[in-house]
mmCIF file of C-alpha atoms and ligand atoms in Angstrom:
data_model
loop_
_atom_site.group_PDB
_atom_site.id
_atom_site.type_symbol
_atom_site.label_atom_id
_atom_site.label_comp_id
_atom_site.label_asym_id
_atom_site.label_seq_id
_atom_site.Cartn_x
_atom_site.Cartn_y
_atom_site.Cartn_z
ATOM 1 C CA UNK C 1 -59.012 165.537 54.719
ATOM 2 C CA UNK C 2 -59.913 162.591 52.504
ATOM 3 C CA UNK C 3 -58.914 158.997 53.270
ATOM 4 C CA UNK C 4 -56.562 159.225 50.207
ATOM 5 C CA UNK C 5 -54.807 162.236 51.739
ATOM 6 C CA UNK C 6 -54.519 160.454 55.059
ATOM 7 C CA UNK C 7 -52.946 157.301 53.456
ATOM 8 C CA UNK C 8 -50.547 159.505 51.380
ATOM 9 C CA UNK C 9 -49.475 161.336 54.532
ATOM 10 C CA UNK C 10 -48.897 158.058 56.312
ATOM 11 C CA UNK C 11 -46.691 156.824 53.475
ATOM 12 C CA UNK C 12 -44.744 160.092 53.390
ATOM 13 C CA UNK C 13 -43.970 159.575 57.148
ATOM 14 C CA UNK C 14 -43.576 155.774 57.348
ATOM 15 C CA UNK C 15 -42.666 154.659 53.762
ATOM 16 C CA UNK C 16 -44.638 152.174 51.651
ATOM 17 C CA UNK C 17 -47.275 150.148 53.488
ATOM 18 C CA UNK C 18 -48.347 146.560 52.929
ATOM 19 C CA UNK C 19 -51.399 145.749 50.810
ATOM 20 C CA UNK C 20 -53.053 144.481 54.066
ATOM 21 C CA UNK C 21 -52.455 147.841 55.784
ATOM 22 C CA UNK C 22 -53.741 149.631 52.747
ATOM 23 C CA UNK C 23 -56.950 147.407 52.734
ATOM 24 C CA UNK C 24 -57.404 147.922 56.459
ATOM 25 C CA UNK C 25 -57.270 151.722 56.012
ATOM 26 C CA UNK C 26 -59.544 151.673 53.057
ATOM 27 C CA UNK C 27 -62.244 149.358 54.570
ATOM 28 C CA UNK C 28 -61.981 149.972 58.343
ATOM 29 C CA UNK C 29 -60.683 153.419 59.021
ATOM 30 C CA UNK C 30 -62.992 154.475 61.870
ATOM 31 C CA UNK C 31 -63.890 157.911 60.194
ATOM 32 C CA UNK C 32 -63.351 157.491 56.513
ATOM 33 C CA UNK C 33 -63.337 153.675 55.951
ATOM 34 C CA UNK C 34 -65.613 152.068 53.376
ATOM 35 C CA UNK C 35 -67.614 150.091 55.906
ATOM 36 C CA UNK C 36 -67.592 152.882 58.489
ATOM 37 C CA UNK C 37 -69.342 155.363 56.243
ATOM 38 C CA UNK C 38 -72.024 153.520 54.306
ATOM 39 C CA UNK C 39 -74.397 150.623 53.705
ATOM 40 C CA UNK C 40 -72.686 149.116 50.721
ATOM 41 C CA UNK C 41 -75.266 146.510 49.837
ATOM 42 C CA UNK C 42 -78.056 146.181 47.340
ATOM 43 C CA UNK C 43 -79.005 147.721 44.099
ATOM 44 C CA UNK C 44 -78.208 151.241 45.190
ATOM 45 C CA UNK C 45 -74.848 150.159 46.694
ATOM 46 C CA UNK C 46 -71.791 148.539 45.327
ATOM 47 C CA UNK C 47 -72.484 144.790 45.545
ATOM 48 C CA UNK C 48 -75.313 142.280 46.225
ATOM 49 C CA UNK C 49 -74.895 139.181 48.340
ATOM 50 C CA UNK C 50 -76.740 135.801 48.502
ATOM 51 C CA UNK C 51 -79.068 136.749 51.349
ATOM 52 C CA UNK C 52 -79.960 139.896 49.505
ATOM 53 C CA UNK C 53 -80.787 137.969 46.412
ATOM 54 C CA UNK C 54 -83.280 135.594 48.056
ATOM 55 C CA UNK C 55 -84.721 134.613 51.480
ATOM 56 C CA UNK C 56 -84.089 130.939 50.529
ATOM 57 C CA UNK C 57 -80.423 131.303 51.185
ATOM 58 C CA UNK C 58 -80.806 132.318 54.897
ATOM 59 C CA UNK C 59 -83.688 129.963 55.443
ATOM 60 C CA UNK C 60 -81.611 126.905 54.324
ATOM 61 C CA UNK C 61 -78.630 128.068 56.339
ATOM 62 C CA UNK C 62 -80.878 128.356 59.389
ATOM 63 C CA UNK C 63 -82.329 124.920 58.966
ATOM 64 C CA UNK C 64 -78.792 123.435 58.502
ATOM 65 C CA UNK C 65 -77.627 125.083 61.744
ATOM 66 C CA UNK C 66 -80.744 123.926 63.632
ATOM 67 C CA UNK C 67 -80.422 120.373 62.312
ATOM 68 C CA UNK C 68 -76.787 120.317 63.430
ATOM 69 C CA UNK C 69 -77.887 121.627 66.864
ATOM 70 C CA UNK C 70 -80.423 118.767 67.144
ATOM 71 C CA UNK C 71 -77.785 116.205 65.918
ATOM 72 C CA UNK C 72 -75.459 117.332 68.631
ATOM 73 C CA UNK C 73 -78.052 116.852 71.424
ATOM 74 C CA UNK C 74 -79.545 120.460 71.498
ATOM 75 C CA UNK C 75 -76.840 122.039 73.737
ATOM 76 C CA UNK C 76 -78.602 124.727 75.959
ATOM 77 C CA UNK C 77 -77.773 127.641 76.014
ATOM 78 C CA UNK C 78 -75.926 128.113 72.856
ATOM 79 C CA UNK C 79 -74.522 131.075 70.814
ATOM 80 C CA UNK C 80 -76.187 131.710 67.398
ATOM 81 C CA UNK C 81 -73.521 133.956 65.759
ATOM 82 C CA UNK C 82 -72.815 135.717 62.554
ATOM 83 C CA UNK C 83 -69.629 137.403 61.345
ATOM 84 C CA UNK C 84 -70.170 140.534 59.270
ATOM 85 C CA UNK C 85 -74.018 140.399 59.217
ATOM 86 C CA UNK C 86 -74.359 143.267 56.650
ATOM 87 C CA UNK C 87 -77.944 144.442 56.702
ATOM 88 C CA UNK C 88 -79.009 141.605 59.064
ATOM 89 C CA UNK C 89 -81.041 139.940 56.283
ATOM 90 C CA UNK C 90 -79.329 136.572 56.607
ATOM 91 C CA UNK C 91 -79.845 136.413 60.353
ATOM 92 C CA UNK C 92 -83.518 137.531 60.019
ATOM 93 C CA UNK C 93 -84.136 134.640 57.564
ATOM 94 C CA UNK C 94 -82.300 132.216 59.892
ATOM 95 C CA UNK C 95 -84.544 133.296 62.823
ATOM 96 C CA UNK C 96 -87.774 133.086 60.729
ATOM 97 C CA UNK C 97 -86.906 129.649 59.431
ATOM 98 C CA UNK C 98 -85.943 128.238 62.786
ATOM 99 C CA UNK C 99 -88.989 129.608 64.764
ATOM 100 C CA UNK C 100 -90.778 126.314 64.535
ATOM 101 C CA UNK C 101 -87.760 124.163 65.773
ATOM 102 C CA UNK C 102 -88.666 123.123 69.276
ATOM 103 C CA UNK C 103 -86.449 124.740 71.940
ATOM 104 C CA UNK C 104 -84.139 126.504 69.399
ATOM 105 C CA UNK C 105 -85.052 130.074 70.028
ATOM 106 C CA UNK C 106 -85.433 129.524 73.719
ATOM 107 C CA UNK C 107 -81.911 128.208 73.886
ATOM 108 C CA UNK C 108 -80.176 130.620 71.598
ATOM 109 C CA UNK C 109 -78.200 133.897 72.464
ATOM 110 C CA UNK C 110 -77.591 135.942 69.280
ATOM 111 C CA UNK C 111 -74.049 137.276 68.938
ATOM 112 C CA UNK C 112 -72.954 139.496 66.057
ATOM 113 C CA UNK C 113 -69.406 140.477 65.067
ATOM 114 C CA UNK C 114 -69.679 143.752 63.202
ATOM 115 C CA UNK C 115 -67.118 146.585 62.751
ATOM 116 C CA UNK C 116 -69.379 149.190 61.107
ATOM 117 C CA UNK C 117 -71.620 151.421 63.233
ATOM 118 C CA UNK C 118 -73.786 152.109 60.221
ATOM 119 C CA UNK C 119 -74.385 148.400 59.556
ATOM 120 C CA UNK C 120 -74.908 147.717 63.285
ATOM 121 C CA UNK C 121 -77.880 150.065 63.177
ATOM 122 C CA UNK C 122 -79.305 148.263 60.094
ATOM 123 C CA UNK C 123 -78.836 144.956 61.783
ATOM 124 C CA UNK C 124 -80.707 146.076 64.948
ATOM 125 C CA UNK C 125 -83.605 147.273 62.739
ATOM 126 C CA UNK C 126 -83.694 143.880 60.862
ATOM 127 C CA UNK C 127 -83.567 141.949 64.124
ATOM 128 C CA UNK C 128 -86.051 144.108 66.100
ATOM 129 C CA UNK C 129 -88.004 141.776 68.491
ATOM 130 C CA UNK C 130 -84.841 139.727 69.220
ATOM 131 C CA UNK C 131 -82.190 140.248 71.869
ATOM 132 C CA UNK C 132 -78.753 140.449 70.248
ATOM 133 C CA UNK C 133 -75.227 141.303 71.474
ATOM 134 C CA UNK C 134 -72.720 143.045 69.236
ATOM 135 C CA UNK C 135 -69.043 142.261 69.584
ATOM 136 C CA UNK C 136 -65.851 144.069 68.602
ATOM 137 C CA UNK C 137 -63.627 141.054 68.757
ATOM 138 C CA UNK C 138 -64.157 137.323 68.352
ATOM 139 C CA UNK C 139 -62.745 136.509 71.788
ATOM 140 C CA UNK C 140 -65.930 138.090 73.306
ATOM 141 C CA UNK C 141 -68.027 135.063 72.043
ATOM 142 C CA UNK C 142 -69.374 133.301 75.164
ATOM 143 C CA UNK C 143 -67.784 130.105 76.296
ATOM 144 C CA UNK C 144 -70.518 127.777 75.167
ATOM 145 C CA UNK C 145 -71.702 125.825 72.124
ATOM 146 C CA UNK C 146 -71.357 128.015 69.004
ATOM 147 C CA UNK C 147 -73.515 127.775 65.830
ATOM 148 C CA UNK C 148 -72.146 130.351 63.418
ATOM 149 C CA UNK C 149 -72.496 131.610 59.827
ATOM 150 C CA UNK C 150 -70.233 133.889 57.920
ATOM 151 C CA UNK C 151 -71.146 134.888 54.350
ATOM 152 C CA UNK C 152 -68.799 137.183 52.420
ATOM 153 C CA UNK C 153 -66.947 138.075 55.608
ATOM 154 C CA UNK C 154 -63.564 136.516 55.175
ATOM 155 C CA UNK C 155 -63.129 138.118 51.747
ATOM 156 C CA UNK C 156 -63.275 141.543 53.336
ATOM 157 C CA UNK C 157 -60.300 140.887 55.630
ATOM 158 C CA UNK C 158 -56.927 142.426 54.650
ATOM 159 C CA UNK C 159 -54.401 140.238 52.983
ATOM 160 C CA UNK C 160 -50.610 140.638 52.367
ATOM 161 C CA UNK C 161 -49.390 139.841 48.839
ATOM 162 C CA UNK C 162 -46.082 138.236 47.968
ATOM 163 C CA UNK C 163 -44.261 137.680 44.703
ATOM 164 C CA UNK C 164 -42.166 134.559 44.463
ATOM 165 C CA UNK C 165 -38.486 135.298 43.796
ATOM 166 C CA UNK C 166 -36.151 132.265 43.905
ATOM 167 C CA UNK C 167 -36.522 130.572 47.264
ATOM 168 C CA UNK C 168 -37.859 133.772 48.897
ATOM 169 C CA UNK C 169 -40.534 136.295 48.428
ATOM 170 C CA UNK C 170 -40.880 139.992 47.706
ATOM 171 C CA UNK C 171 -43.833 141.739 49.420
ATOM 172 C CA UNK C 172 -46.089 143.918 47.338
ATOM 173 C CA UNK C 173 -46.581 147.332 48.872
ATOM 174 C CA UNK C 174 -48.452 150.497 48.375
ATOM 175 C CA UNK C 175 -46.208 153.606 47.988
ATOM 176 C CA UNK C 176 -46.103 156.923 46.034
ATOM 177 C CA UNK C 177 -45.234 157.639 42.407
ATOM 178 C CA UNK C 178 -43.121 160.632 41.465
ATOM 179 C CA UNK C 179 -46.232 162.800 41.091
ATOM 180 C CA UNK C 180 -47.467 161.823 44.533
ATOM 181 C CA UNK C 181 -50.218 159.332 43.649
ATOM 182 C CA UNK C 182 -50.674 155.865 45.119
ATOM 183 C CA UNK C 183 -48.872 153.089 43.323
ATOM 184 C CA UNK C 184 -47.799 149.494 43.910
ATOM 185 C CA UNK C 185 -44.188 148.618 44.709
ATOM 186 C CA UNK C 186 -42.222 145.626 45.698
ATOM 187 C CA UNK C 187 -40.156 145.117 48.900
ATOM 188 C CA UNK C 188 -36.667 143.255 49.107
ATOM 189 C CA UNK C 189 -36.534 139.529 48.805
ATOM 190 C CA UNK C 190 -36.958 137.737 52.112
ATOM 191 C CA UNK C 191 -37.859 134.341 53.505
ATOM 192 C CA UNK C 192 -41.461 133.914 54.543
ATOM 193 C CA UNK C 193 -41.896 131.017 56.902
ATOM 194 C CA UNK C 194 -45.767 131.314 56.711
ATOM 195 C CA UNK C 195 -45.395 130.568 52.968
ATOM 196 C CA UNK C 196 -43.092 127.630 53.191
ATOM 197 C CA UNK C 197 -45.937 125.248 52.017
ATOM 198 C CA UNK C 198 -46.274 127.411 48.840
ATOM 199 C CA UNK C 199 -42.638 126.851 47.554
ATOM 200 C CA UNK C 200 -43.752 123.480 46.094
ATOM 201 C CA UNK C 201 -46.673 124.821 43.970
ATOM 202 C CA UNK C 202 -45.364 128.148 42.836
ATOM 203 C CA UNK C 203 -42.618 129.411 40.479
ATOM 204 C CA UNK C 204 -40.944 132.796 39.995
ATOM 205 C CA UNK C 205 -43.251 135.796 39.829
ATOM 206 C CA UNK C 206 -46.251 133.796 41.015
ATOM 207 C CA UNK C 207 -48.298 135.890 43.465
ATOM 208 C CA UNK C 208 -49.591 134.441 46.766
ATOM 209 C CA UNK C 209 -51.911 136.052 49.313
ATOM 210 C CA UNK C 210 -51.693 135.686 53.109
ATOM 211 C CA UNK C 211 -54.677 136.623 55.269
ATOM 212 C CA UNK C 212 -53.146 137.010 58.685
ATOM 213 C CA UNK C 213 -56.335 138.526 60.187
ATOM 214 C CA UNK C 214 -58.341 135.300 59.487
ATOM 215 C CA UNK C 215 -56.081 133.189 61.678
ATOM 216 C CA UNK C 216 -57.029 134.344 65.167
ATOM 217 C CA UNK C 217 -60.673 134.560 64.179
ATOM 218 C CA UNK C 218 -60.795 130.903 62.894
ATOM 219 C CA UNK C 219 -58.720 129.675 65.840
ATOM 220 C CA UNK C 220 -61.067 131.168 68.367
ATOM 221 C CA UNK C 221 -64.241 129.913 66.864
ATOM 222 C CA UNK C 222 -62.680 126.487 66.231
ATOM 223 C CA UNK C 223 -61.666 126.318 69.905
ATOM 224 C CA UNK C 224 -65.245 127.119 71.042
ATOM 225 C CA UNK C 225 -66.524 124.430 68.707
ATOM 226 C CA UNK C 226 -64.016 121.919 69.780
ATOM 227 C CA UNK C 227 -64.607 122.561 73.504
ATOM 228 C CA UNK C 228 -68.335 123.133 73.663
ATOM 229 C CA UNK C 229 -69.838 121.784 70.373
ATOM 230 C CA UNK C 230 -71.472 123.585 67.466
ATOM 231 C CA UNK C 231 -70.444 124.330 63.829
ATOM 232 C CA UNK C 232 -69.419 127.156 61.565
ATOM 233 C CA UNK C 233 -70.682 127.575 58.014
ATOM 234 C CA UNK C 234 -68.244 129.712 56.099
ATOM 235 C CA UNK C 235 -69.486 130.827 52.597
ATOM 236 C CA UNK C 236 -67.296 132.894 50.306
ATOM 237 C CA UNK C 237 -65.699 133.113 46.931
ATOM 238 C CA UNK C 238 -62.374 131.437 46.613
ATOM 239 C CA UNK C 239 -60.864 128.006 46.475
ATOM 240 C CA UNK C 240 -58.951 125.402 48.454
ATOM 241 C CA UNK C 241 -55.686 127.129 47.694
ATOM 242 C CA UNK C 242 -55.426 130.628 46.242
ATOM 243 C CA UNK C 243 -52.889 131.601 43.609
ATOM 244 C CA UNK C 244 -52.576 134.876 41.849
ATOM 245 C CA UNK C 245 -53.645 138.451 42.505
ATOM 246 C CA UNK C 246 -57.331 138.377 43.474
ATOM 247 C CA UNK C 247 -57.573 141.927 44.930
ATOM 248 C CA UNK C 248 -60.546 143.621 43.346
ATOM 249 C CA UNK C 249 -62.418 146.793 43.888
ATOM 250 C CA UNK C 250 -66.143 147.145 43.194
ATOM 251 C CA UNK C 251 -67.977 150.451 42.963
ATOM 252 C CA UNK C 252 -71.657 150.632 41.854
ATOM 253 C CA UNK C 253 -71.491 147.071 40.786
ATOM 254 C CA UNK C 254 -68.589 147.633 38.409
ATOM 255 C CA UNK C 255 -64.868 146.817 38.732
ATOM 256 C CA UNK C 256 -62.532 149.781 39.523
ATOM 257 C CA UNK C 257 -58.897 150.410 40.298
ATOM 258 C CA UNK C 258 -58.138 149.291 43.924
ATOM 259 C CA UNK C 259 -55.786 152.352 44.445
ATOM 260 C CA UNK C 260 -58.251 154.863 43.094
ATOM 261 C CA UNK C 261 -60.465 156.684 45.754
ATOM 262 C CA UNK C 262 -59.743 154.422 48.784
ATOM 263 C CA UNK C 263 -62.741 154.279 51.064
ATOM 264 C CA UNK C 264 -65.194 154.741 48.159
ATOM 265 C CA UNK C 265 -65.031 151.269 46.714
ATOM 266 C CA UNK C 266 -65.362 147.725 48.252
ATOM 267 C CA UNK C 267 -62.186 145.830 48.325
ATOM 268 C CA UNK C 268 -62.088 142.024 48.455
ATOM 269 C CA UNK C 269 -59.887 139.091 47.792
ATOM 270 C CA UNK C 270 -60.653 135.420 47.152
ATOM 271 C CA UNK C 271 -60.665 133.280 50.310
ATOM 272 C CA UNK C 272 -57.946 130.671 50.734
ATOM 273 C CA UNK C 273 -60.022 127.896 52.250
ATOM 274 C CA UNK C 274 -57.022 125.740 52.996
ATOM 275 C CA UNK C 275 -55.625 128.385 55.361
ATOM 276 C CA UNK C 276 -58.917 128.563 57.144
ATOM 277 C CA UNK C 277 -59.379 124.718 57.412
ATOM 278 C CA UNK C 278 -55.776 124.237 58.711
ATOM 279 C CA UNK C 279 -56.158 126.996 61.317
ATOM 280 C CA UNK C 280 -59.379 125.309 62.561
ATOM 281 C CA UNK C 281 -57.691 121.886 62.564
ATOM 282 C CA UNK C 282 -54.762 123.119 64.680
ATOM 283 C CA UNK C 283 -57.271 124.582 67.104
ATOM 284 C CA UNK C 284 -58.895 121.165 67.524
ATOM 285 C CA UNK C 285 -61.934 121.325 65.182
ATOM 286 C CA UNK C 286 -62.673 119.131 62.070
ATOM 287 C CA UNK C 287 -63.362 120.601 58.664
ATOM 288 C CA UNK C 288 -65.667 119.501 55.868
ATOM 289 C CA UNK C 289 -64.839 119.328 52.203
ATOM 290 C CA UNK C 290 -65.006 122.570 50.436
ATOM 291 C CA UNK C 291 -68.182 122.366 48.513
ATOM 292 C CA UNK C 292 -69.603 124.589 45.756
ATOM 293 C CA UNK C 293 -72.495 126.806 47.003
ATOM 294 C CA UNK C 294 -74.813 125.494 44.274
ATOM 295 C CA UNK C 295 -74.241 121.846 45.255
ATOM 296 C CA UNK C 296 -74.687 122.730 48.910
ATOM 297 C CA UNK C 297 -77.972 124.573 48.482
ATOM 298 C CA UNK C 298 -79.386 121.812 46.130
ATOM 299 C CA UNK C 299 -78.515 119.192 48.769
ATOM 300 C CA UNK C 300 -80.441 121.275 51.354
ATOM 301 C CA UNK C 301 -83.486 121.391 49.069
ATOM 302 C CA UNK C 302 -83.496 124.824 47.597
ATOM 303 C CA UNK C 303 -85.379 123.542 44.536
ATOM 304 C CA UNK C 304 -88.245 122.141 46.745
ATOM 305 C CA UNK C 305 -88.286 125.451 48.707
ATOM 306 C CA UNK C 306 -88.437 127.437 45.461
ATOM 307 C CA UNK C 307 -91.369 125.335 44.270
ATOM 308 C CA UNK C 308 -93.207 125.858 47.456
ATOM 309 C CA UNK C 309 -92.687 129.643 47.183
ATOM 310 C CA UNK C 310 -93.611 129.543 43.511
ATOM 311 C CA UNK C 311 -96.956 128.130 44.229
ATOM 312 C CA UNK C 312 -98.092 131.490 45.656
ATOM 313 C CA UNK C 313 -96.482 133.679 43.001
ATOM 314 C CA UNK C 314 -97.156 134.708 39.410
ATOM 315 C CA UNK C 315 -95.870 137.133 36.792
ATOM 316 C CA UNK C 316 -92.934 139.328 37.695
ATOM 317 C CA UNK C 317 -92.579 137.979 41.231
ATOM 318 C CA UNK C 318 -92.387 134.413 39.848
ATOM 319 C CA UNK C 319 -89.824 135.463 37.279
ATOM 320 C CA UNK C 320 -87.744 136.996 40.093
ATOM 321 C CA UNK C 321 -87.849 133.853 42.120
ATOM 322 C CA UNK C 322 -86.732 131.706 39.263
ATOM 323 C CA UNK C 323 -83.896 134.152 38.510
ATOM 324 C CA UNK C 324 -82.895 134.144 42.181
ATOM 325 C CA UNK C 325 -82.774 130.357 42.318
ATOM 326 C CA UNK C 326 -80.586 130.307 39.222
ATOM 327 C CA UNK C 327 -78.323 133.030 40.458
ATOM 328 C CA UNK C 328 -77.602 131.298 43.809
ATOM 329 C CA UNK C 329 -77.077 127.817 42.269
ATOM 330 C CA UNK C 330 -76.038 127.874 38.634
ATOM 331 C CA UNK C 331 -72.403 127.083 37.923
ATOM 332 C CA UNK C 332 -72.132 130.074 35.642
ATOM 333 C CA UNK C 333 -73.485 132.377 38.311
ATOM 334 C CA UNK C 334 -72.717 132.118 42.063
ATOM 335 C CA UNK C 335 -73.038 128.324 42.230
ATOM 336 C CA UNK C 336 -69.472 127.405 41.564
ATOM 337 C CA UNK C 337 -67.481 130.582 42.422
ATOM 338 C CA UNK C 338 -68.785 130.518 45.941
ATOM 339 C CA UNK C 339 -67.767 127.676 48.216
ATOM 340 C CA UNK C 340 -68.932 126.431 51.640
ATOM 341 C CA UNK C 341 -66.614 125.134 54.364
ATOM 342 C CA UNK C 342 -67.980 123.790 57.655
ATOM 343 C CA UNK C 343 -66.088 123.535 60.908
ATOM 344 C CA UNK C 344 -67.405 121.034 63.442
ATOM 345 C CA UNK C 345 -66.270 118.968 66.454
ATOM 346 C CA UNK C 346 -63.851 116.056 65.710
ATOM 347 C CA UNK C 347 -65.668 112.702 65.714
ATOM 348 C CA UNK C 348 -68.977 114.203 64.821
ATOM 349 C CA UNK C 349 -70.741 114.249 61.453
ATOM 350 C CA UNK C 350 -70.588 117.476 59.388
ATOM 351 C CA UNK C 351 -73.664 119.670 59.062
ATOM 352 C CA UNK C 352 -76.255 118.685 56.366
ATOM 353 C CA UNK C 353 -75.250 119.298 52.711
ATOM 354 C CA UNK C 354 -71.526 118.687 53.408
ATOM 355 C CA UNK C 355 -69.191 115.763 53.479
ATOM 356 C CA UNK C 356 -66.285 114.855 55.787
HETATM 357 N N1 LIG M 1 -72.831 138.837 55.353
HETATM 358 C C1 LIG M 1 -73.475 139.997 54.764
HETATM 359 C C2 LIG M 1 -72.538 141.131 54.514
HETATM 360 C C3 LIG M 1 -71.297 140.899 53.834
HETATM 361 S S1 LIG M 1 -70.335 142.463 53.566
HETATM 362 C C4 LIG M 1 -74.207 139.489 53.503
HETATM 363 O O1 LIG M 1 -73.969 138.382 53.088
HETATM 364 O O2 LIG M 1 -74.940 140.268 52.951
HETATM 365 C C5 LIG M 1 -69.062 142.213 54.841
HETATM 366 C C6 LIG M 1 -69.551 142.453 56.222
HETATM 367 O O3 LIG M 1 -68.464 142.222 57.174
HETATM 368 C C7 LIG M 1 -70.083 143.847 56.528
HETATM 369 O O4 LIG M 1 -71.108 143.770 57.509
HETATM 370 C C8 LIG M 1 -68.856 144.464 57.132
HETATM 371 O O5 LIG M 1 -69.109 145.666 57.863
HETATM 372 C C9 LIG M 1 -68.270 143.405 57.956
HETATM 373 N N2 LIG M 1 -66.796 143.481 58.260
HETATM 374 C C10 LIG M 1 -65.876 143.571 57.379
HETATM 375 N N3 LIG M 1 -64.662 143.584 57.929
HETATM 376 C C11 LIG M 1 -64.893 143.361 59.264
HETATM 377 C C12 LIG M 1 -64.055 143.147 60.440
HETATM 378 N N4 LIG M 1 -62.744 143.199 60.272
HETATM 379 N N5 LIG M 1 -64.664 142.985 61.624
HETATM 380 C C13 LIG M 1 -66.038 142.935 61.748
HETATM 381 N N6 LIG M 1 -66.850 143.078 60.653
HETATM 382 C C14 LIG M 1 -66.274 143.261 59.450
#
């Protein structure tokens, strides 16, 4: 049975499912789901992420986390955590860059939230030599100071999609066409209390996305940070407030139809940073301004780091380094599309590179 057959059978029994349920099946089904069955990253996979482009990304994130740890009085022990660590490249770069920070490694306990057994294996290989704990749920994070990074994690969480209709909303669904293939549909008009703040900035037929799965995750990490100290650096594509259909499928680095071959393509949506920030605030943490990745990395000194690395390189390797610097920071590449949001304890200063 393919994942497509499984989803079609589910719809035949239950009726149309929400876009969120469809995304959850396609990405996280334990046997056939996209993340369960493969390592999607890199040139041979479907997409490439910032830490896979250059070691500079993880190094600077690591130093920003370590500086925040020092600024907060070096709480010991503390959790060094990552959500959705992919191949473990980002965490490996964080660890290498922070090796020389006095006391940091002795005080840290590494926690990784990862759903995919395949990627857990890759992460264990990348972090060999370090003790790490893998978690299935965010609640398992220890009750202690938490210094956390999440790169391209929240964009992988399922979203529900709603179309504005008068003072109410019609939910977009995934159902079956007459010939039995997957197709989008629309539910009846209904009020949506969770979208009451979107009545003011939308009009008829505007589409709004709601990521319910992000709420408990952000609440829990914000509670840890508010109670014990720490910070979270959340990096992803998106904006302060999301508007419009941002669901996209990527297969072998090319866009594809999200309803075609579920489980074979990566599905993502843009992150609604306002929703994350407000969830953190209600859980007692403060949030920084949402800052473009390029600006953030420049403030942390990526150009100086690139120059230091360039001093030892020539030819093709030097060209690659220059291209990687440009790709991570340039406004026409990842520099502007990707944003950084920090969560940190109220009354404290935000992590380096970010403003209150
Ligand atoms: N942060 C990495 C990988 C990004 S891909 C990088 O920047 O390269 C998304 C990651 O999140 C993968 O590791 C995927 O398996 C994981 N993931 C996606 N949904 C998840 C969920 N609901 N719970 C835990 N991990 C999840």
